[in-house]
mmCIF file of C-alpha atoms and ligand atoms in Angstrom:
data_model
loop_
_atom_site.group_PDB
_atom_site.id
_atom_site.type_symbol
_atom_site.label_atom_id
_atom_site.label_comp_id
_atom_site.label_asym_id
_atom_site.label_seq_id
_atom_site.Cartn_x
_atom_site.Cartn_y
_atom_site.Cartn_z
ATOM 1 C CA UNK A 1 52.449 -58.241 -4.646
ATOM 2 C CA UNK A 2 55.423 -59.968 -2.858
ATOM 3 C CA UNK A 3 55.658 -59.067 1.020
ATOM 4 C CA UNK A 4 58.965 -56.583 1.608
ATOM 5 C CA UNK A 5 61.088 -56.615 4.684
ATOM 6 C CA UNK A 6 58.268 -54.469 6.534
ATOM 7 C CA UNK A 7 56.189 -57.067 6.179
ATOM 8 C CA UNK A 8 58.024 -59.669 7.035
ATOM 9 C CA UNK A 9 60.060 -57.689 9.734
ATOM 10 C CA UNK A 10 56.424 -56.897 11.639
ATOM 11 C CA UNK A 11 54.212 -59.415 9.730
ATOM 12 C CA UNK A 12 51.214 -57.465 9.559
ATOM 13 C CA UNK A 13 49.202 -55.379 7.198
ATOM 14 C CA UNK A 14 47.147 -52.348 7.608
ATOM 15 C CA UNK A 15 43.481 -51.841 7.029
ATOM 16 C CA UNK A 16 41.689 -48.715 6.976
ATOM 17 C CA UNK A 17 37.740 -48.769 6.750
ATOM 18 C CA UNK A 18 36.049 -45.688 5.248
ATOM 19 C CA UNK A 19 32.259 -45.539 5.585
ATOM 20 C CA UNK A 20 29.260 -43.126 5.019
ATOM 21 C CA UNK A 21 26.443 -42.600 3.134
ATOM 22 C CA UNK A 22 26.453 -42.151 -0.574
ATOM 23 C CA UNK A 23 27.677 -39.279 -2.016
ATOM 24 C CA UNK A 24 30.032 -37.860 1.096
ATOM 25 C CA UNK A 25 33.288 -38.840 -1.454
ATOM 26 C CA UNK A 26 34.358 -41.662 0.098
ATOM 27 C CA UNK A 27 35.951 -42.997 -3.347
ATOM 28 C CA UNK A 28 37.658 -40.051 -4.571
ATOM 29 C CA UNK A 29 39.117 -39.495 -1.145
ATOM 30 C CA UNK A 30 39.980 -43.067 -0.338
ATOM 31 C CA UNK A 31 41.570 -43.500 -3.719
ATOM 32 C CA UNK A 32 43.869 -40.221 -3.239
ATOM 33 C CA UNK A 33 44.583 -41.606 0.012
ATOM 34 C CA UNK A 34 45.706 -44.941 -1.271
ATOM 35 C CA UNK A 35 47.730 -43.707 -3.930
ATOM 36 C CA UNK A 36 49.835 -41.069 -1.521
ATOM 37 C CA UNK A 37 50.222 -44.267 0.930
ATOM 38 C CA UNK A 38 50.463 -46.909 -1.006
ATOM 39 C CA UNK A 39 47.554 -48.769 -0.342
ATOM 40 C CA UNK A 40 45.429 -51.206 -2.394
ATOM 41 C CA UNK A 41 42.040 -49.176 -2.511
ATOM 42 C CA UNK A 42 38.807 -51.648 -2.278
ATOM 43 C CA UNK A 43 35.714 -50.464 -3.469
ATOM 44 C CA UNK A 44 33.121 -52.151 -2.195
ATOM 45 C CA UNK A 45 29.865 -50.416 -3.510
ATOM 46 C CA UNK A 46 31.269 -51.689 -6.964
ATOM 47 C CA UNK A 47 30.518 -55.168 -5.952
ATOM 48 C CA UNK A 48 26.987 -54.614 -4.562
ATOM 49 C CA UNK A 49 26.629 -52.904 -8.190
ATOM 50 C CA UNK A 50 27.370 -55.550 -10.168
ATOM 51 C CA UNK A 51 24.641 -57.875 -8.763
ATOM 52 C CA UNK A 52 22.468 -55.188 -9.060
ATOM 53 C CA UNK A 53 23.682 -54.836 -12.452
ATOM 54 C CA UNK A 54 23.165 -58.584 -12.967
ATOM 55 C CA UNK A 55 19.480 -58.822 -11.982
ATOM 56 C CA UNK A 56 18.497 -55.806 -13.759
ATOM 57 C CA UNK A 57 20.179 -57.412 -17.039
ATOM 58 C CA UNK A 58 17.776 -59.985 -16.367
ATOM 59 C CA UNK A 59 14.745 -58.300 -15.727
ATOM 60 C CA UNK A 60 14.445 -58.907 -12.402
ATOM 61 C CA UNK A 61 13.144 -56.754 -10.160
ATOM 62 C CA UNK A 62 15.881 -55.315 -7.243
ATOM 63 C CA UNK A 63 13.191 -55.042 -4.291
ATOM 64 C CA UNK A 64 12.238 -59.037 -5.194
ATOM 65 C CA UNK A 65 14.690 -60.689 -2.402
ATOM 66 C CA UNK A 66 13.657 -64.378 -3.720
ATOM 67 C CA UNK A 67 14.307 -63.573 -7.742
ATOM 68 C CA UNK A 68 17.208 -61.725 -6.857
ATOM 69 C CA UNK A 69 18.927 -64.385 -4.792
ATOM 70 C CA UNK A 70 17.722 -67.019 -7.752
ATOM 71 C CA UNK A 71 20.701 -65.940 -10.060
ATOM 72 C CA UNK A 72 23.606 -65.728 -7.536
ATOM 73 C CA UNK A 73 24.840 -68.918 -8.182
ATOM 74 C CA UNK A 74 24.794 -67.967 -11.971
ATOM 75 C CA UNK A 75 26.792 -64.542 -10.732
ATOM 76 C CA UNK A 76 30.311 -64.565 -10.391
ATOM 77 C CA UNK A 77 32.103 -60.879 -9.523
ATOM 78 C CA UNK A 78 35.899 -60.581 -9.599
ATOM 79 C CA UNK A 79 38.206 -57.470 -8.743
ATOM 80 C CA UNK A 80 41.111 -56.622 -10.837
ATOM 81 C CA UNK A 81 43.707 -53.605 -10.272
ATOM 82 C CA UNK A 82 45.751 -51.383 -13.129
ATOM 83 C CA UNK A 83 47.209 -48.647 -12.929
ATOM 84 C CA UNK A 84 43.926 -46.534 -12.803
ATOM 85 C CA UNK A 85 42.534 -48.370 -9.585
ATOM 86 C CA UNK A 86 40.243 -50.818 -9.640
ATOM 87 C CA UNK A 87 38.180 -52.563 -12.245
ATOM 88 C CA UNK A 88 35.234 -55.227 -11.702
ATOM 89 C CA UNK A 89 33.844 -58.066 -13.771
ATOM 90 C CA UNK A 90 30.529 -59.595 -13.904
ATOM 91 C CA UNK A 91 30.906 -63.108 -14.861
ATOM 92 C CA UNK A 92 34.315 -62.266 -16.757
ATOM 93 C CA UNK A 93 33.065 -59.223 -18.292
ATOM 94 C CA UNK A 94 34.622 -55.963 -17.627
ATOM 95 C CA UNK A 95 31.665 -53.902 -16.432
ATOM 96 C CA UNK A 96 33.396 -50.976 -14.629
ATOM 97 C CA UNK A 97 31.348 -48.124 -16.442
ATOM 98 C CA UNK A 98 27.934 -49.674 -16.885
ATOM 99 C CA UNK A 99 27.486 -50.113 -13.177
ATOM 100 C CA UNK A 100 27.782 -46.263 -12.457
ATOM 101 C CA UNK A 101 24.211 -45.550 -14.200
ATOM 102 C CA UNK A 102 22.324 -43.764 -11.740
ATOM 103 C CA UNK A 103 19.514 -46.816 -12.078
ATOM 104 C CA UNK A 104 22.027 -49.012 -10.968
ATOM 105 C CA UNK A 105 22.565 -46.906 -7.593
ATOM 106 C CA UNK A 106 19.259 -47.603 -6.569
ATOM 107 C CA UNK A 107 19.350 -51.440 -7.666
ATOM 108 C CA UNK A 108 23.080 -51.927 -5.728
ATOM 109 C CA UNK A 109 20.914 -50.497 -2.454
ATOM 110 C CA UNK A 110 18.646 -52.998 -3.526
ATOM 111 C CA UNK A 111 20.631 -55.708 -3.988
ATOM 112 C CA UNK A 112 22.472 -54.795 -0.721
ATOM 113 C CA UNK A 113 19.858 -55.514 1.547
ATOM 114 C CA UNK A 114 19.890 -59.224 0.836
ATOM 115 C CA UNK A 115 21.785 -61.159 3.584
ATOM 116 C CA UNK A 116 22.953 -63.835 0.905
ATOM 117 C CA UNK A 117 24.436 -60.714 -0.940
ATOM 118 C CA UNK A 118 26.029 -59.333 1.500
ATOM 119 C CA UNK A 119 27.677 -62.922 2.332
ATOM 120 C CA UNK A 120 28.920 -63.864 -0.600
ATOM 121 C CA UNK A 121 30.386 -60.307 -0.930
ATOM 122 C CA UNK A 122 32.039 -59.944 2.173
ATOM 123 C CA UNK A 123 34.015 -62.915 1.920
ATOM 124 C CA UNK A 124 35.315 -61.985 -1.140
ATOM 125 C CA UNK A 125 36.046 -57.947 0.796
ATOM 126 C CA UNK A 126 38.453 -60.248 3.589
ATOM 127 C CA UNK A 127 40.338 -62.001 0.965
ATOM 128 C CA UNK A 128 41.534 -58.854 -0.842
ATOM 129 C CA UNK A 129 42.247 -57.194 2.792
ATOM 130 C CA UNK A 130 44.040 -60.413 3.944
ATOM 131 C CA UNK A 131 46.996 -60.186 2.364
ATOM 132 C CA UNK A 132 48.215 -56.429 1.410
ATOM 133 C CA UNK A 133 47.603 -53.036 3.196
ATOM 134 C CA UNK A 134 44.202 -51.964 1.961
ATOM 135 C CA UNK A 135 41.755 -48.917 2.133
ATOM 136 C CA UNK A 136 38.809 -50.030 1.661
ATOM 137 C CA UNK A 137 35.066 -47.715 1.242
ATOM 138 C CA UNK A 138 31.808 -48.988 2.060
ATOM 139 C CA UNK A 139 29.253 -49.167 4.310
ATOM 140 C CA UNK A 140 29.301 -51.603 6.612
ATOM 141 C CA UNK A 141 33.399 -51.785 6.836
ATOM 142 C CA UNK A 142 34.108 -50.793 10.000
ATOM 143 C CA UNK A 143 31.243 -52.244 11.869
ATOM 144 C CA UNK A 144 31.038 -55.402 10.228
ATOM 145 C CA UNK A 145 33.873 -56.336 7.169
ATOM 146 C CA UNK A 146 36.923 -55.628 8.926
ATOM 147 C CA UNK A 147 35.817 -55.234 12.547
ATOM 148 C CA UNK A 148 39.789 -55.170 13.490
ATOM 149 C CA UNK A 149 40.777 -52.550 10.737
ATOM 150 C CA UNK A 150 43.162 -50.179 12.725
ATOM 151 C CA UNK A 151 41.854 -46.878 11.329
ATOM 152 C CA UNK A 152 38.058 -46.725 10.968
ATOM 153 C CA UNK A 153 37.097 -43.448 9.197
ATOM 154 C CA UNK A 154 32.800 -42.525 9.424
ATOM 155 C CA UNK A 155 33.075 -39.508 6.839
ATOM 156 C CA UNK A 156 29.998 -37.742 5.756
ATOM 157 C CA UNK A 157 28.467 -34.876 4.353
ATOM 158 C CA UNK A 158 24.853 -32.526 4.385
ATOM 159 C CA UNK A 159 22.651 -34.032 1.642
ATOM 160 C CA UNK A 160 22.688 -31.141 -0.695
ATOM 161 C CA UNK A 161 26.043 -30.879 -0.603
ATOM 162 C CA UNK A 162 26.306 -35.185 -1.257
ATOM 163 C CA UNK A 163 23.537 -33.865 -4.460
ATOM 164 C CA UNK A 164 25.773 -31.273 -5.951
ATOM 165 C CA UNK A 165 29.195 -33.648 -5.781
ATOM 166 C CA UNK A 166 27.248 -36.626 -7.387
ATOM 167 C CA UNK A 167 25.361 -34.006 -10.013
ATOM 168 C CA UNK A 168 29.079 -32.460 -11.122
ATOM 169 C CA UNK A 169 30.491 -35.854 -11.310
ATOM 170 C CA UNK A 170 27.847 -37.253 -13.652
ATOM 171 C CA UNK A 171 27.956 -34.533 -15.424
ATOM 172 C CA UNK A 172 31.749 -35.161 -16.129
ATOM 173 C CA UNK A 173 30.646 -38.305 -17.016
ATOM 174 C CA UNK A 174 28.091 -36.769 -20.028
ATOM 175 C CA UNK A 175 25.120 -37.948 -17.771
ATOM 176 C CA UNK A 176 22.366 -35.780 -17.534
ATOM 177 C CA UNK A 177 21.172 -34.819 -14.276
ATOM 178 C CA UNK A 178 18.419 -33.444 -12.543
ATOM 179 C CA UNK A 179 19.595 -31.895 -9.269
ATOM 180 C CA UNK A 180 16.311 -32.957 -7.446
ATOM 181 C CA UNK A 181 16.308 -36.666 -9.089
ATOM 182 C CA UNK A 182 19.921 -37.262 -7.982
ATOM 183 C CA UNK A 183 18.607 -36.030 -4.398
ATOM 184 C CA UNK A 184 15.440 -38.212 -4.251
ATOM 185 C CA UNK A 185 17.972 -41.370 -5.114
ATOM 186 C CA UNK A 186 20.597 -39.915 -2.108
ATOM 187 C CA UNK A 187 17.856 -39.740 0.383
ATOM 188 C CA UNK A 188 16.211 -42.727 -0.600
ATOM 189 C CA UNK A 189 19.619 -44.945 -0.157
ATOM 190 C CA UNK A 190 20.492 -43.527 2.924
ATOM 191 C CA UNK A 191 17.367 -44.472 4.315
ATOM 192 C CA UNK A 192 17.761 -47.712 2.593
ATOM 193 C CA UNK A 193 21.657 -48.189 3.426
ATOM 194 C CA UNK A 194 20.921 -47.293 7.171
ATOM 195 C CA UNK A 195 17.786 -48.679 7.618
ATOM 196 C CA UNK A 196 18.337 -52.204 6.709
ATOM 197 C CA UNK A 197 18.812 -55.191 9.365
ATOM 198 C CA UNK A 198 21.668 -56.869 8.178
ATOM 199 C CA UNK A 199 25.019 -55.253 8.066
ATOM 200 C CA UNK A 200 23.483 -51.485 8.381
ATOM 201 C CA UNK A 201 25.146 -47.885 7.196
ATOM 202 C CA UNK A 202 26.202 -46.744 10.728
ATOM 203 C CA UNK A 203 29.298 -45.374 12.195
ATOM 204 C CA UNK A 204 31.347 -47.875 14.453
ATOM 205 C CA UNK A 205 31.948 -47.081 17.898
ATOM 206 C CA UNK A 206 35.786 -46.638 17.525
ATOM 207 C CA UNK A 207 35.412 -45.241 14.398
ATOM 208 C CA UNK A 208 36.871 -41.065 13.618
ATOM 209 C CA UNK A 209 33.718 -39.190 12.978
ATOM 210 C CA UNK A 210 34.413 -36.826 9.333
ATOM 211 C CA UNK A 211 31.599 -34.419 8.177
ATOM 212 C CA UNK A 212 33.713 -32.790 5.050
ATOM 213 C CA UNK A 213 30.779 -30.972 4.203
ATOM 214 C CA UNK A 214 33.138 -27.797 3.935
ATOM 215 C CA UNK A 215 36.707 -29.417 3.448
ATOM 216 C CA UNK A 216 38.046 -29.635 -0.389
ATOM 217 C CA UNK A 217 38.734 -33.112 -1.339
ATOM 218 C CA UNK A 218 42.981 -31.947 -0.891
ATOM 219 C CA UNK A 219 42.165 -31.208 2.877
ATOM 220 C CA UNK A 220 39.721 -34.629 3.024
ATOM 221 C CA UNK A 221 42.903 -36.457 1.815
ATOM 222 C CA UNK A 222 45.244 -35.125 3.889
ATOM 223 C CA UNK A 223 42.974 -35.636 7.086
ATOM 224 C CA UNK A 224 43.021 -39.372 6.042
ATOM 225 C CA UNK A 225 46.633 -39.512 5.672
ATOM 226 C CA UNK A 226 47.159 -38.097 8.633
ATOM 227 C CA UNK A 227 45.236 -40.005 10.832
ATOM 228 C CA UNK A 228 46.684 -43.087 8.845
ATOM 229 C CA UNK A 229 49.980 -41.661 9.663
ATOM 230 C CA UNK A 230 48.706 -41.616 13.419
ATOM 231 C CA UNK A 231 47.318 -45.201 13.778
ATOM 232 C CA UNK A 232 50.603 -46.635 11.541
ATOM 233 C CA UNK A 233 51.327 -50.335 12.115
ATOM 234 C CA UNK A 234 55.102 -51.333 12.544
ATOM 235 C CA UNK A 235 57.266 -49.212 9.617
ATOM 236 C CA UNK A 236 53.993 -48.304 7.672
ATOM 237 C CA UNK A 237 53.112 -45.395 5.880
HETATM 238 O O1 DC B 1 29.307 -46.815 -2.567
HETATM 239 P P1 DC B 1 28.304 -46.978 -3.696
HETATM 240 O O2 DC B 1 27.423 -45.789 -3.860
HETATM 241 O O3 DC B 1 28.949 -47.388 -4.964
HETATM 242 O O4 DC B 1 27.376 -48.206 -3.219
HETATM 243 C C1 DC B 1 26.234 -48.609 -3.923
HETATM 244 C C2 DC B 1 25.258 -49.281 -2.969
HETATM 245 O O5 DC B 1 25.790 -50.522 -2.510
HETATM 246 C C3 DC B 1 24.936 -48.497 -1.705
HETATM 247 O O6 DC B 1 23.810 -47.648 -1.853
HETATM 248 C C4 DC B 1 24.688 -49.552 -0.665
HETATM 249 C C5 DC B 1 25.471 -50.745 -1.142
HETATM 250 N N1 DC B 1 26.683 -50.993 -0.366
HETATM 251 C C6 DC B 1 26.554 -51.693 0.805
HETATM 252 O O7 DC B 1 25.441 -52.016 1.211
HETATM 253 N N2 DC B 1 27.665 -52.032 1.524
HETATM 254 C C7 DC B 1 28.884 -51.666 1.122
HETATM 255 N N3 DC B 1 29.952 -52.029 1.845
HETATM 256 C C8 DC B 1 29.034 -50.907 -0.069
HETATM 257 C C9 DC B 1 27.905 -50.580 -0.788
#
């Protein structure tokens, strides 16, 4: 998009970071937030999917760090916007609804642990951010992606509650679900996502701590834009 006369006026764009664990809504409520602000919304956890996406295509197991990082040369993944938000391509294919499989949850967590992953992914994240106000969702955003982002949201949820939003929205998907399965793959990412040593799940010391555990996703958004509103950067938002 061309700069306007904010931009150039005060030269400088705004970044929000939303983390958490899987499940707490950070995409629903990051994308409403975007939209009423007029953000670009980033989501990150589409990128680690398509790897994950692109080994299991290939057979190769997602907890097998050297046969994973064997095709990422081979793996190209590009971000596109329309006017439904954000689509992503594997290698020039448009693979925006295969990589929300549940199986591909578990191999993006996978994937995600890889520090040559992570690399090549976050340098595509500070391109997109560099040049356009941006909310972007993740994990490691705040701590480790855009360390300078101006509004750093941590926003969470209790497990079960994480379960039932990812069991409804499946379920408007036509995916079957099993309340306890889509559980088991919550806890064991957020173990994963946290416990890893490179670029962990954890909130960042500035960041605005969020449970929404009883907030509808109107009253998430509006906390967002709010705070945005709070932490505005020249004439923004
Ligand atoms: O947000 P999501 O559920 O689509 O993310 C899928 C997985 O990708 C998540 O379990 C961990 C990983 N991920 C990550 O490690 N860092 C990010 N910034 C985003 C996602």
């Amino acid at each position: 998009r061309m700069p306007d006369i904010f931009d150039e006026r005060f030269g400088k764009f705004m970044k929000i970071a939303i983390d958490g664990p899987a499940g707490a809504g950070k995409s629903t409520i990051s994308k409403g937030a975007a939209k009423r602000l007029g953000f670009v919304y980033i989501d990150t956890g589409a990128m680690y999917r398509a790897i994950g996406l692109a080994a299991v295509r290939r057979g190769i197991d997602t907890a097998d760090a050297e046969g994973v990082k064997s095709i990422l040369d081979d793996v190209d993944v590009a971000i596109r916007h329309n006017e439904n938000g954000q689509l992503i391509f594997l290698n020039g294919e448009d693979v925006s609804t295969d990589i929300r499989l549940p199986e591909i949850s578990v191999a993006a967590s996978n994937v995600a642990v890889i520090p040559e992953v992570r690399l090549k992914l976050v340098e595509l994240q500070r391109k997109l951010a560099a040049d356009t106000d941006v909310i972007m969702d993740g994990r490691d955003i705040g701590t480790y992606v855009l360390p300078d982002a101006e509004l750093k949201i941590y926003l969470t949820a209790s497990v079960e509650e994480r379960a039932n939003r990812r069991c409804r929205e499946l379920k408007e998907k036509g995916v079957e679900t099993d309340f306890d399965a889509v559980k088991a793959d919550i806890e064991y990412r957020d173990k994963n996502d946290s416990g890893r040593e490179f670029a962990p799940l954890k909130p960042a010391d500035d960041s605005v701590y969020m449970d929404n555990t009883d907030m509808t996703l109107e009253e998430s958004i509006d906390k967002v834009c709010e705070l945005a509103h709070s932490r505005r950067v020249g004439n923004k938002v």
